[in-house]
mmCIF file of C-alpha atoms in Angstrom:
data_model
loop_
_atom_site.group_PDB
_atom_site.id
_atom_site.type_symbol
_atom_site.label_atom_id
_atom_site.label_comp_id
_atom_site.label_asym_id
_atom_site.label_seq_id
_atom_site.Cartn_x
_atom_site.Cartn_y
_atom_site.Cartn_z
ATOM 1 C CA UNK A 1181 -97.892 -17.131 68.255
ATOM 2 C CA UNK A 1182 -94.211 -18.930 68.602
ATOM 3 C CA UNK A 1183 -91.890 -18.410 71.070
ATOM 4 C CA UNK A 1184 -89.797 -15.792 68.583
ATOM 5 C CA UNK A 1185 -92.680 -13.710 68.568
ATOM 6 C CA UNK A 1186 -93.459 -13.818 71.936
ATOM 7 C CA UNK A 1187 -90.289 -13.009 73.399
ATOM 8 C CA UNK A 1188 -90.197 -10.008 70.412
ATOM 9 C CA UNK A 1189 -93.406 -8.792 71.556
ATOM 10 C CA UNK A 1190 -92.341 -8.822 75.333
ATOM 11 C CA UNK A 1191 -89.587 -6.948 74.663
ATOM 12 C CA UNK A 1192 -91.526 -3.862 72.370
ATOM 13 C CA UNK A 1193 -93.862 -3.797 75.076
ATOM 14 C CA UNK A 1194 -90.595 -3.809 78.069
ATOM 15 C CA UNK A 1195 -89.895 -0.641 75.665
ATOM 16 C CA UNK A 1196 -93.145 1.156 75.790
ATOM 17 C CA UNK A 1197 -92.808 0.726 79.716
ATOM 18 C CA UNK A 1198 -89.433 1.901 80.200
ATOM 19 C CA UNK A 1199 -88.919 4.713 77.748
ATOM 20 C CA UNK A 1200 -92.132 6.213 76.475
ATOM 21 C CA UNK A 1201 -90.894 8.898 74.945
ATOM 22 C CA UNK A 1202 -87.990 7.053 73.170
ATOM 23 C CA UNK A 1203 -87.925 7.679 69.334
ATOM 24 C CA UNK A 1204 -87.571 3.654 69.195
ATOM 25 C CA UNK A 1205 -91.381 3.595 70.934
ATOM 26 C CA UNK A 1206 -92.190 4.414 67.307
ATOM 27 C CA UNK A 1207 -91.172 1.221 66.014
ATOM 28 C CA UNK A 1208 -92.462 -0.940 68.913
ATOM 29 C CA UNK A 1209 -95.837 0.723 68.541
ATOM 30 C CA UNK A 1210 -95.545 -0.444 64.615
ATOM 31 C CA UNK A 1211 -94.031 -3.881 64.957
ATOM 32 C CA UNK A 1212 -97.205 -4.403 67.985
ATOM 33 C CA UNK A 1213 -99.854 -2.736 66.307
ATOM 34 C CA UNK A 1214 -101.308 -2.931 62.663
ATOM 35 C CA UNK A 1215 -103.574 -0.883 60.346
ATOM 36 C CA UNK A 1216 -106.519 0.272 62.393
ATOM 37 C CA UNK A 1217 -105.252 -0.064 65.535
ATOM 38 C CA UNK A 1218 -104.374 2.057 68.303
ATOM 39 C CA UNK A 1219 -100.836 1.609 68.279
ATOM 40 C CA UNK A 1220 -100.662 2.903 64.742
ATOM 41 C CA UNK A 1221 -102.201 5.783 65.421
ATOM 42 C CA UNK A 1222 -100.183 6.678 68.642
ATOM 43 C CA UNK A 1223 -97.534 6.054 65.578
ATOM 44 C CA UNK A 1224 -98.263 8.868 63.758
ATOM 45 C CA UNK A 1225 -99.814 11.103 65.939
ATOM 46 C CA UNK A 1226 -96.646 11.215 68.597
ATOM 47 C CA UNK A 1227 -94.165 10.621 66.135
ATOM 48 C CA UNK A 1228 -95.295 12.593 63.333
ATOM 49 C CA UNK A 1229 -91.669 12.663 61.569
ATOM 50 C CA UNK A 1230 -90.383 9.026 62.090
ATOM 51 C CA UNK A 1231 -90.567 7.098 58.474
ATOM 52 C CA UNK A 1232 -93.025 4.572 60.138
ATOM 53 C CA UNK A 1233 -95.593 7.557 60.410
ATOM 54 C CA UNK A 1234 -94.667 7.967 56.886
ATOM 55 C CA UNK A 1235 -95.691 4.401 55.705
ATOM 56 C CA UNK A 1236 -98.538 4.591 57.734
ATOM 57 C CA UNK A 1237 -99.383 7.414 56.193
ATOM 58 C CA UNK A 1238 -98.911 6.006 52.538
ATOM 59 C CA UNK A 1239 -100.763 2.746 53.103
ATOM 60 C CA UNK A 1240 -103.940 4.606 54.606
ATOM 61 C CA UNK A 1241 -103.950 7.035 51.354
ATOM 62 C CA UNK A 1242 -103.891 3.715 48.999
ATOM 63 C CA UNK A 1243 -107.041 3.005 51.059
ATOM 64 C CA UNK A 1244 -108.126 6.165 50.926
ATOM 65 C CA UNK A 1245 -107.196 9.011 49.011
ATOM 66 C CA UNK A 1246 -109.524 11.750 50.818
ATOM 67 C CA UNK A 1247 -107.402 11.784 54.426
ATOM 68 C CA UNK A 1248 -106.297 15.900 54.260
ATOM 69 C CA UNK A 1249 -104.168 14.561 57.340
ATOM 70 C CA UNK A 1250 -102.286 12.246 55.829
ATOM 71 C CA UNK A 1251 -101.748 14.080 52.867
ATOM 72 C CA UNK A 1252 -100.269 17.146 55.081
ATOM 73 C CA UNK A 1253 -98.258 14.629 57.185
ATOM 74 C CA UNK A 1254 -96.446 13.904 53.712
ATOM 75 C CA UNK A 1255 -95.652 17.225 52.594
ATOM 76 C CA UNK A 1256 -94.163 18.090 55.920
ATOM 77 C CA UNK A 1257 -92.303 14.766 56.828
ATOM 78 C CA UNK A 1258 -92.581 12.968 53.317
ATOM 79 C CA UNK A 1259 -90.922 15.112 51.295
ATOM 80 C CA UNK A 1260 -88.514 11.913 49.992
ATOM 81 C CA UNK A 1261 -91.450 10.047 48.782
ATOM 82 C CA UNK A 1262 -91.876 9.358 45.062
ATOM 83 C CA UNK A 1263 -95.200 10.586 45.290
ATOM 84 C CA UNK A 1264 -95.114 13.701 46.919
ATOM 85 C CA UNK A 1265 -95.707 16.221 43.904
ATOM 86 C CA UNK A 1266 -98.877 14.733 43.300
ATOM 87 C CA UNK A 1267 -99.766 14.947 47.477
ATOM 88 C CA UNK A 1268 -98.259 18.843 46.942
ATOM 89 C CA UNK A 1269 -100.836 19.432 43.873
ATOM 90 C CA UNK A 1270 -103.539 17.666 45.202
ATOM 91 C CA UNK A 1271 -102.883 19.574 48.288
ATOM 92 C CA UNK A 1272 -103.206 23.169 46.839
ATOM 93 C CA UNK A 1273 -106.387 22.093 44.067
ATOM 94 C CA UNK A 1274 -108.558 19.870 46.283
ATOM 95 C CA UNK A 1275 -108.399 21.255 49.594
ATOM 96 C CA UNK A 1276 -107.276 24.866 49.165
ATOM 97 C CA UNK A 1277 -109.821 26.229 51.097
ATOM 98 C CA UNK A 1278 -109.704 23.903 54.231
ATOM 99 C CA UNK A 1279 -105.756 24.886 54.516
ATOM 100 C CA UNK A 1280 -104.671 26.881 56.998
ATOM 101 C CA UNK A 1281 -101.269 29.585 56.916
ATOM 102 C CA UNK A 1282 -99.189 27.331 58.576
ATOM 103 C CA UNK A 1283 -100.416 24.403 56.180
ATOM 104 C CA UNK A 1284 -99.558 26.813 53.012
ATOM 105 C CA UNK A 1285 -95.986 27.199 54.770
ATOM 106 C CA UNK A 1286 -95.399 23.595 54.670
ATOM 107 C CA UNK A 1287 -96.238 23.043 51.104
ATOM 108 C CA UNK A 1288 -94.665 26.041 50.206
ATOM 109 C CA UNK A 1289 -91.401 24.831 51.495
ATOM 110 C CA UNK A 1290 -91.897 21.243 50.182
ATOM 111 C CA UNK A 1291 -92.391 22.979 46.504
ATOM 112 C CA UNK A 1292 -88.975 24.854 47.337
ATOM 113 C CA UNK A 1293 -87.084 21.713 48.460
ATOM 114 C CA UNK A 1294 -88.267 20.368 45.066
ATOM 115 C CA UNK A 1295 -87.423 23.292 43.466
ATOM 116 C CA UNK A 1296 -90.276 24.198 41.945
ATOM 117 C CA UNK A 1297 -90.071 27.990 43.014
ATOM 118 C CA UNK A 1298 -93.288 29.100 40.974
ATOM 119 C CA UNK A 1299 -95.337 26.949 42.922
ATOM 120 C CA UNK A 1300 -93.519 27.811 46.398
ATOM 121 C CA UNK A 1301 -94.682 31.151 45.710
ATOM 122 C CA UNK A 1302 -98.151 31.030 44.763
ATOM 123 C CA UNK A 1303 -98.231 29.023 48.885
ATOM 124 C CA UNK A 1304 -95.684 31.233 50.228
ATOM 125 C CA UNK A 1305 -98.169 33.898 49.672
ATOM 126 C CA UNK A 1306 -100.389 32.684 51.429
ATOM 127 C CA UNK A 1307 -98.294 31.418 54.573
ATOM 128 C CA UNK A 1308 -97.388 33.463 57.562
ATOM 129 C CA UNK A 1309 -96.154 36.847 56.651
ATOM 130 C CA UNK A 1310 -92.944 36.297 57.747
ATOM 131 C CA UNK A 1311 -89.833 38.120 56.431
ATOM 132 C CA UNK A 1312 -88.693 34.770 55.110
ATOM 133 C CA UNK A 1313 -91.703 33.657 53.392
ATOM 134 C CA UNK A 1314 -92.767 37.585 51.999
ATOM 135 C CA UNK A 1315 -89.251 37.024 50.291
ATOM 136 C CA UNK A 1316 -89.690 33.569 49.172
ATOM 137 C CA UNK A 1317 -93.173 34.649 47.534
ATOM 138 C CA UNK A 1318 -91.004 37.105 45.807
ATOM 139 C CA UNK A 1319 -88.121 35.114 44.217
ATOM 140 C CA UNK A 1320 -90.074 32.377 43.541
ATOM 141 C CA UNK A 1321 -92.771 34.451 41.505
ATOM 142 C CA UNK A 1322 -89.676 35.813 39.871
ATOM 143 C CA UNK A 1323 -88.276 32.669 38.821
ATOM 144 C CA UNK A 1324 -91.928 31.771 37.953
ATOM 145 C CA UNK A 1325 -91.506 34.512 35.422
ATOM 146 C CA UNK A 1326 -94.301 36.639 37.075
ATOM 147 C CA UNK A 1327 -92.636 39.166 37.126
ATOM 148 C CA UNK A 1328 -95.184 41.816 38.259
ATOM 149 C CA UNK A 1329 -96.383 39.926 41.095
ATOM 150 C CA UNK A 1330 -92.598 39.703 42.342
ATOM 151 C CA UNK A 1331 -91.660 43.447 42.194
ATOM 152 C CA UNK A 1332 -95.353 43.537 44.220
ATOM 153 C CA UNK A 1333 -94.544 40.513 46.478
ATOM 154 C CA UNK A 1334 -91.295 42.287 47.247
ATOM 155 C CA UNK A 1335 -92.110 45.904 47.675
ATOM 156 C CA UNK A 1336 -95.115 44.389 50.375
ATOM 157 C CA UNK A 1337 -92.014 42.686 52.137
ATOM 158 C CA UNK A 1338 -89.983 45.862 52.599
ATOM 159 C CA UNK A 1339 -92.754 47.567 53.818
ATOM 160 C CA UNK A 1340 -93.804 45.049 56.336
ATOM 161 C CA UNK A 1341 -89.847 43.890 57.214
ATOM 162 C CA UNK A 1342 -88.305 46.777 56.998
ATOM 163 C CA UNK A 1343 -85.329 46.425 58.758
ATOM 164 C CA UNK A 1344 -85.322 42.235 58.374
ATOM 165 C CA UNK A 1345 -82.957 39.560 57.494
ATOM 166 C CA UNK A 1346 -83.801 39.566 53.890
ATOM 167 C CA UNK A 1347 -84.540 43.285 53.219
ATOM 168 C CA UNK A 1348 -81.368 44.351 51.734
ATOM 169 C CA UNK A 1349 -81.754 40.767 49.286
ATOM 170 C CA UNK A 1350 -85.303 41.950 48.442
ATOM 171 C CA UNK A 1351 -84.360 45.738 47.584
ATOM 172 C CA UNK A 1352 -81.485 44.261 45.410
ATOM 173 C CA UNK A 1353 -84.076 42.062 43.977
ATOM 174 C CA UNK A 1354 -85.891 44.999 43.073
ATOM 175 C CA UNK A 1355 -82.873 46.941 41.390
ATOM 176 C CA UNK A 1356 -82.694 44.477 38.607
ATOM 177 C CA UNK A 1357 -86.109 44.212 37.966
ATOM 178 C CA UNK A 1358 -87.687 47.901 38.269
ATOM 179 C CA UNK A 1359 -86.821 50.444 35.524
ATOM 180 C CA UNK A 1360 -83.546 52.223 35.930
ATOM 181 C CA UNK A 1361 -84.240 55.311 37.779
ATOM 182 C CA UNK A 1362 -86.698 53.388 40.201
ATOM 183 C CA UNK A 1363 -83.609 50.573 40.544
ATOM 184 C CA UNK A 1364 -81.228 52.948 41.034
ATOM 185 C CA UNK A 1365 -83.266 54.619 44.784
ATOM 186 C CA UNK A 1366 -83.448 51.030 45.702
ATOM 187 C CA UNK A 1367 -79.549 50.242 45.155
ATOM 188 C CA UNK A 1368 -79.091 53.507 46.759
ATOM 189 C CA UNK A 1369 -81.323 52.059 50.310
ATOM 190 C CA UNK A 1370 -78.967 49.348 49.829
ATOM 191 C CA UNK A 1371 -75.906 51.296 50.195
ATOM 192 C CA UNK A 1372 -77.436 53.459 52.895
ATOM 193 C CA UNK A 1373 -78.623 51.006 55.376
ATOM 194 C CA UNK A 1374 -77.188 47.377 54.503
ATOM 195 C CA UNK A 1375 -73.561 47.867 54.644
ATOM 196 C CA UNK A 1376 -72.233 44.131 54.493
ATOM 197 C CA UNK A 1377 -74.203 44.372 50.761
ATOM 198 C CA UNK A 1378 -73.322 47.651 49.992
ATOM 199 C CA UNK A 1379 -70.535 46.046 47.920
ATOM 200 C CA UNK A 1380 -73.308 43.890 45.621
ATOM 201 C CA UNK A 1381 -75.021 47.093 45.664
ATOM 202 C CA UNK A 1382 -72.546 49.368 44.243
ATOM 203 C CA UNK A 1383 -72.253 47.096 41.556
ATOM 204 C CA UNK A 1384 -75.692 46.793 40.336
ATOM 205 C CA UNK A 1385 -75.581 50.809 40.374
ATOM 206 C CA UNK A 1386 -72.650 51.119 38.349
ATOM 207 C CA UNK A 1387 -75.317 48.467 35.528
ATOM 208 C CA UNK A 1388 -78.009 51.295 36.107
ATOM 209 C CA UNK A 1389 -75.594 54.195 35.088
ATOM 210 C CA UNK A 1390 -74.955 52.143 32.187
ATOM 211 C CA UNK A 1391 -78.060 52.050 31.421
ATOM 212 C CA UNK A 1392 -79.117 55.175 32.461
ATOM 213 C CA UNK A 1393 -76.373 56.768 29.698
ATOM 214 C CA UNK A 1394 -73.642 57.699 32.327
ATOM 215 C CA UNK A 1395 -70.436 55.434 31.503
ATOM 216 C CA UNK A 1396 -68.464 57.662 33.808
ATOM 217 C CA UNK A 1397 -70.398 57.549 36.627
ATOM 218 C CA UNK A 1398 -70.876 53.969 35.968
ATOM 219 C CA UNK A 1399 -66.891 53.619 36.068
ATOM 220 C CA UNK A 1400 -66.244 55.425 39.494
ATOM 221 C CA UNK A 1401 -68.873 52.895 40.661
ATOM 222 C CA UNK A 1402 -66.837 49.822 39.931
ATOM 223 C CA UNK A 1403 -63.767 51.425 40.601
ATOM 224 C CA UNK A 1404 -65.595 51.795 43.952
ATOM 225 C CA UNK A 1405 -66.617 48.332 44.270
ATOM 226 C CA UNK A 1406 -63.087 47.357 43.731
ATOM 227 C CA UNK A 1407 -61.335 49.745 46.385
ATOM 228 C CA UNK A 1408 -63.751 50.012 48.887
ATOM 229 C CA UNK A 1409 -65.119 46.359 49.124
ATOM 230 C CA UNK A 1410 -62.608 44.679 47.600
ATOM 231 C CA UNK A 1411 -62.945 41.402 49.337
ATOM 232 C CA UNK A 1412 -66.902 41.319 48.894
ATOM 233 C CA UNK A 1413 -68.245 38.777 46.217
ATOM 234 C CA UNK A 1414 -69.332 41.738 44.024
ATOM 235 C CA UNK A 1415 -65.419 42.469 43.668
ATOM 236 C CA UNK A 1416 -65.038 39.081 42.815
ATOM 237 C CA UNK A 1417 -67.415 39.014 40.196
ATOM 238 C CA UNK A 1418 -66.165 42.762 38.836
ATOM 239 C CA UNK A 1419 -62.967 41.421 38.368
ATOM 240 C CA UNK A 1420 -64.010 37.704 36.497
ATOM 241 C CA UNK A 1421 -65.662 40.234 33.989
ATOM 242 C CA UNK A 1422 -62.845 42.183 33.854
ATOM 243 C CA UNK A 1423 -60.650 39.128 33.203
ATOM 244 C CA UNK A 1424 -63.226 37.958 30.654
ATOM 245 C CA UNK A 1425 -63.455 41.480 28.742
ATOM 246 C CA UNK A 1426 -59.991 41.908 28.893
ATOM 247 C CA UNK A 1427 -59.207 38.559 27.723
ATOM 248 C CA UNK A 1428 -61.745 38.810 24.555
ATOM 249 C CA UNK A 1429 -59.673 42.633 23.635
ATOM 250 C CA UNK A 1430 -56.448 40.441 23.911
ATOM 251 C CA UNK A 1431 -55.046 42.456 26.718
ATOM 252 C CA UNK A 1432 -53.692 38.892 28.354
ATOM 253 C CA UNK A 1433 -51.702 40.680 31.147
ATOM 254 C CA UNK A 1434 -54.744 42.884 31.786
ATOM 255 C CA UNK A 1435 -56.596 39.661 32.482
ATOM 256 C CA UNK A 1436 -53.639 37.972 34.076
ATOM 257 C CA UNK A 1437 -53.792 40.968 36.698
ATOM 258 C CA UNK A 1438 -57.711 40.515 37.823
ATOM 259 C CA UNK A 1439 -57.305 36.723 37.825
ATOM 260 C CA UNK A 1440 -54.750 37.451 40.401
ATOM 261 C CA UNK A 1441 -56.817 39.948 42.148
ATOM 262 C CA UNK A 1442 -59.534 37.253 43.070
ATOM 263 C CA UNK A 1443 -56.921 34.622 43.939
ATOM 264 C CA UNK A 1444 -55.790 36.977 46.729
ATOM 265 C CA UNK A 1445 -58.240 39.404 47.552
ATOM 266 C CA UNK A 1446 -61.537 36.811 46.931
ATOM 267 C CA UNK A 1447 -60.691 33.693 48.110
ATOM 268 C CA UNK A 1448 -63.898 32.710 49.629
ATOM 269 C CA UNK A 1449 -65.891 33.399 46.872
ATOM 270 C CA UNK A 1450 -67.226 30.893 44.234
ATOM 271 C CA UNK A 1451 -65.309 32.527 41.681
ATOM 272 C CA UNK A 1452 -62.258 31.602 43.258
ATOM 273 C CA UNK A 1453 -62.691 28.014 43.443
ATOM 274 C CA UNK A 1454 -62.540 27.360 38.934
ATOM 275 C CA UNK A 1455 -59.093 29.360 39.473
ATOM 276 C CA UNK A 1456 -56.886 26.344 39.217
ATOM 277 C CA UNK A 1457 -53.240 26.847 40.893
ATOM 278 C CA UNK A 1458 -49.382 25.625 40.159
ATOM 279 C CA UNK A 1459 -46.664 25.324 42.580
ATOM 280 C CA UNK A 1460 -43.402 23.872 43.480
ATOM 281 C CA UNK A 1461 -43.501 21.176 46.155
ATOM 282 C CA UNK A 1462 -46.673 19.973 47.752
ATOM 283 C CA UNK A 1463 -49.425 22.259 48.138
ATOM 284 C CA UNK A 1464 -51.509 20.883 51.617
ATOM 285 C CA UNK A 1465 -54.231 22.362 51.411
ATOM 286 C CA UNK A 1466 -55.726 20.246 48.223
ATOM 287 C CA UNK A 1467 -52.713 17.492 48.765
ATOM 288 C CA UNK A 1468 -51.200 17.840 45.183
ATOM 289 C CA UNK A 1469 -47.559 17.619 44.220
ATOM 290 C CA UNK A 1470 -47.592 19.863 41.349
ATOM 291 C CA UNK A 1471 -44.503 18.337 38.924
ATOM 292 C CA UNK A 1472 -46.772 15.273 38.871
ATOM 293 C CA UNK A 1473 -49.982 16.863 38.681
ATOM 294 C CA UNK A 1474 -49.854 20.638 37.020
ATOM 295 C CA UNK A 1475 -53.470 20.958 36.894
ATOM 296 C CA UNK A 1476 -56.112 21.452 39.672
ATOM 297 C CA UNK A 1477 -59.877 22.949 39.931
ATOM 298 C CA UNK A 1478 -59.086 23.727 43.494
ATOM 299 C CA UNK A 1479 -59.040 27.070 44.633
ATOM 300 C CA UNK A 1480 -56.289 28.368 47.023
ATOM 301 C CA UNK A 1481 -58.762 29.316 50.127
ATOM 302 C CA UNK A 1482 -55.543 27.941 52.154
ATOM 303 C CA UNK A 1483 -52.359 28.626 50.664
ATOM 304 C CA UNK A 1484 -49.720 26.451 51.132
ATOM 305 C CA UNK A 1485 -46.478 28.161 53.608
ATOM 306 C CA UNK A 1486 -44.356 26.125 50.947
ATOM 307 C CA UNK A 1487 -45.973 27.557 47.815
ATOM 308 C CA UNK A 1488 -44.680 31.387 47.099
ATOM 309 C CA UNK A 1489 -47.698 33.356 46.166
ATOM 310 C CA UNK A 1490 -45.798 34.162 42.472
ATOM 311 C CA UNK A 1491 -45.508 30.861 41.686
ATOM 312 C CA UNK A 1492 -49.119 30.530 42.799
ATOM 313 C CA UNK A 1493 -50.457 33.255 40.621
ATOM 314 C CA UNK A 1494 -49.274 32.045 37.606
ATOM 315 C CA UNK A 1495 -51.476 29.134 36.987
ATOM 316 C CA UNK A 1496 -54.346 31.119 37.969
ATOM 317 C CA UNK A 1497 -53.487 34.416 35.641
ATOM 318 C CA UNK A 1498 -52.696 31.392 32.790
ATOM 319 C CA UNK A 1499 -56.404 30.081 33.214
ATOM 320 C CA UNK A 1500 -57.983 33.348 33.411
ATOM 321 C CA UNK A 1501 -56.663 33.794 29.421
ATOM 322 C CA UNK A 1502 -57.369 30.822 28.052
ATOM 323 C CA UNK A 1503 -59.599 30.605 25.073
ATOM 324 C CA UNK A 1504 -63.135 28.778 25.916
ATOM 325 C CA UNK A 1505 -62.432 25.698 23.768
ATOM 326 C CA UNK A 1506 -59.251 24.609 26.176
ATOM 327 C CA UNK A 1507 -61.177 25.121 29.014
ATOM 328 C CA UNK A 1508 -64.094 22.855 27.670
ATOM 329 C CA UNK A 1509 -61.759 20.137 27.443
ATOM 330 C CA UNK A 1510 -58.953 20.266 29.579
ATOM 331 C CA UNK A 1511 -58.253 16.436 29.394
ATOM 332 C CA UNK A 1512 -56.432 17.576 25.959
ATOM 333 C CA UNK A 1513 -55.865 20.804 24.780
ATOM 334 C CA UNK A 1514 -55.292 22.180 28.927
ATOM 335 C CA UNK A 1515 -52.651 19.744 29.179
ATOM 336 C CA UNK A 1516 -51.151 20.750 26.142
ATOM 337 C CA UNK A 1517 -51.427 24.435 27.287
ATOM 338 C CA UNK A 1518 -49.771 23.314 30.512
ATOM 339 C CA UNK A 1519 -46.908 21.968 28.286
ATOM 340 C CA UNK A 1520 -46.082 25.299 26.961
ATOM 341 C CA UNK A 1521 -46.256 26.993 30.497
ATOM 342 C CA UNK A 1522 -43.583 24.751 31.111
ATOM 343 C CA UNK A 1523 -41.810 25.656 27.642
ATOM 344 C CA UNK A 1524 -41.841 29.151 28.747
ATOM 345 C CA UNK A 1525 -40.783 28.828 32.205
ATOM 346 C CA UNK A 1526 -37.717 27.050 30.858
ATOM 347 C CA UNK A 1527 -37.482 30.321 28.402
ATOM 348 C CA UNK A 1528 -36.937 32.339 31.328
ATOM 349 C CA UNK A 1529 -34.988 29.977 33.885
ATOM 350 C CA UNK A 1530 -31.829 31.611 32.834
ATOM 351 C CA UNK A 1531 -33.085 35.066 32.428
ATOM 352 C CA UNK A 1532 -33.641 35.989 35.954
ATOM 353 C CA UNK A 1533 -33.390 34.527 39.629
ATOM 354 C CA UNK A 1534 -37.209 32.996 39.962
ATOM 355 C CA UNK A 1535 -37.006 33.875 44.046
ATOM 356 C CA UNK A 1536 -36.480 37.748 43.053
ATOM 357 C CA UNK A 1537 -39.591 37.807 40.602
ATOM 358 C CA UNK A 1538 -41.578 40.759 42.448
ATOM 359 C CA UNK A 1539 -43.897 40.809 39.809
ATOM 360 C CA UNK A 1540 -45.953 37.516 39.303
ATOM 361 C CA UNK A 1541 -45.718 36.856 35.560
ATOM 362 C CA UNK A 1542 -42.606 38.620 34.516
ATOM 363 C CA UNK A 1543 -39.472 36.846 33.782
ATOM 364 C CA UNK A 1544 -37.085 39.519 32.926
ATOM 365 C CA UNK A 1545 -37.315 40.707 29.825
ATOM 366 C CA UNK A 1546 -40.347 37.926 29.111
ATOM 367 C CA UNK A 1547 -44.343 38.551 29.854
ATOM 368 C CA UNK A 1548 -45.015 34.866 30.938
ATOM 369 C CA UNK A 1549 -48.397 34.642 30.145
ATOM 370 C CA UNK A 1550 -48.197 36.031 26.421
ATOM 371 C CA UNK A 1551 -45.190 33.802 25.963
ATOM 372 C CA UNK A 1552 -47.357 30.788 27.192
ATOM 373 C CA UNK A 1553 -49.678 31.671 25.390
ATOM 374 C CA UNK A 1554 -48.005 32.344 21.767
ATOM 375 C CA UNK A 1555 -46.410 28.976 22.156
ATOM 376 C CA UNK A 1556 -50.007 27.168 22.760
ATOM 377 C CA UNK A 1557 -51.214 29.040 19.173
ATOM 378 C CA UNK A 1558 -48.150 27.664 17.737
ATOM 379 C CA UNK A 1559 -48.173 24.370 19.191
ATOM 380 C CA UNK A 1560 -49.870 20.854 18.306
ATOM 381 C CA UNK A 1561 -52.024 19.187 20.234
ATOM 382 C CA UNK A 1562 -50.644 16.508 22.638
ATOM 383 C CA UNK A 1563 -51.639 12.858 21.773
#
């Protein structure tokens, strides 16, 4: 042993004395120890999650495969290793029977990090019936495409959770899958009980009318959705199809209008953030000066003081009626598109005083939108 190694070796061990419980006594315990000894052990067994109980772990499986306690160390703290789905399979086909519930929670939530949901519910199944894990069982036998074991996986849930964290998620889950009249009593719990999902709910009734052969009753649903939860997500996602429907029928102001709706009533929700904005000035919240840069993916969760909310809306009422093809490639034909915004903008400079605009879109006598937009038809794309 040289002197380098000595001193090294004094100083692990001056570790081990003075802080045993140090997360760094892992690593002194490695650098003293070596495959069979003592330290190594103390490695893995104390500091089950540091990535030197990992390795140890590894190179003891190389030696030999059979070690169900290495393998399970692996799945719970290994879940980064390259080999892990084979540990996971070998896991649930060699040693199924010696596994106990909490063991089958572990892999199941390995198989879920992985995302490989069928599999994280066949050992969600069979982990602690927990309100999490009944779910889990669920959704991922449903995105196994199992589809009677997840309306079974989540009717067991609700009747053994009743009132827990994911009930209202597992009755909703039920509402798409069960037959209409069946989804429509579980929307209907949904409503009743859950009110911060009553909004989701609402709208997955007002799909069941539709189905069920009631258009009207399916309309007062929506129209429900979008005056009594109007902030919720499902309002959000009412009006994108909205925009979308309204767009397709060529009703561009119709579509301008529920464009704008999510840009100020939904501005947390995902649908907000592909509403790209325009604006005078710099906008702070996404650090843009708009004459520079017209476009942006950013959504206006904190609108600028400097940036009136018409001059905000317009952008986002423009992108809402685009055609499909612009929006697939807006290095080209949205920056043309963005040229004839700007076309029509000068149109109406002279027709109106832009500060009085109380209606986002209208320049006196001109419909922004449909004049931006009958000047992209007519236009030729940029170079």
């Amino acid at each position: 042993m040289n002197e380098d190694t000595a001193n090294a070796d004094a100083t692990w061990n001056q570790l081990l004395e003075q802080y045993p419980d140090h997360p760094l006594v892992a690593e002194a315990l490695y650098q003293l120890g070596e495959e069979g000894s003592p330290q190594w052990e103390q490695v893995w067994q104390q500091f089950p999650a540091h990535p030197r109980s990992v390795q140890i772990a590894q190179m003891r499986l190389q030696e030999d495969p059979q070690q169900l306690p290495m393998l399970l160390l692996l799945a719970q703290h290994g879940r980064y290793v390259p080999e892990i789905e084979t540990v996971l399979n070998r896991l649930t086909t060699e040693y199924a029977s010696q596994l106990q519930p909490q063991d089958w929670e572990t892999i199941a939530f390995a198989y879920w990090e992985l995302g490989q949901y069928g599999n994280a519910g066949f050992a969600y199944a069979k982990a602690p019936p927990t309100s999490l894990n009944m779910y889990r069982a669920g959704r991922g036998a449903q995105l196994g495409d199992r589809t009677e074991d997840a309306i079974a996986a989540y009717k067991q849930m609700i009747q053994t959770h009743a009132d827990g964290e994911e009930t209202s998620l597992a009755l909703l889950r039920l509402a798409r899958l069960e037959q209409p009249e069946a989804a429509k009593a579980y929307a209907d719990q949904i409503i009743e009980r859950f009110p911060t999902e009553a909004g989701a709910a609402l709208l997955e009734r007002s799909k069941i009318l539709d189905a069920l052969n009631s258009p009207q009753s399916a309309s007062q649903a929506r129209q429900s959705v979008l005056n009594q939860y109007s902030q919720s997500d499902a309002a959000a996602e009412l009006r994108w199809q909205l925009a979308e429907q309204r767009a397709a029928a060529g009703d561009i102001t119709g579509a301008w209008e529920m464009a704008r709706q999510i840009a100020e009533e939904n501005l947390t929700s995902e649908l907000a953030q592909k509403l790209p904005l325009v604006g005078n000035g710099r906008c702070s919240s996404i650090g843009l000066r708009m004459p520079k840069l017209p476009l942006s993916t950013c959504s206006p969760t904190i609108p600028s003081p400097t940036m009136r909310g018409d001059r905000r809306f317009i952008w986002v009422g423009m992108w809402a009626i685009l055609p499909m093809s612009v929006k697939r490639h807006q290095n080209c034909s949205s920056l043309r598109f963005v040229h004839c915004l700007r076309l029509a903008l000068r149109q109406c400079k002279n027709s109106t005083n832009w500060d009085r605009i109380q209606m986002p879109g209208v320049c006196g006598k001109w419909n922004l939108p449909i004049l931006a937009n009958q000047l992209w038809q007519s236009s030729s794309p940029m170079g």
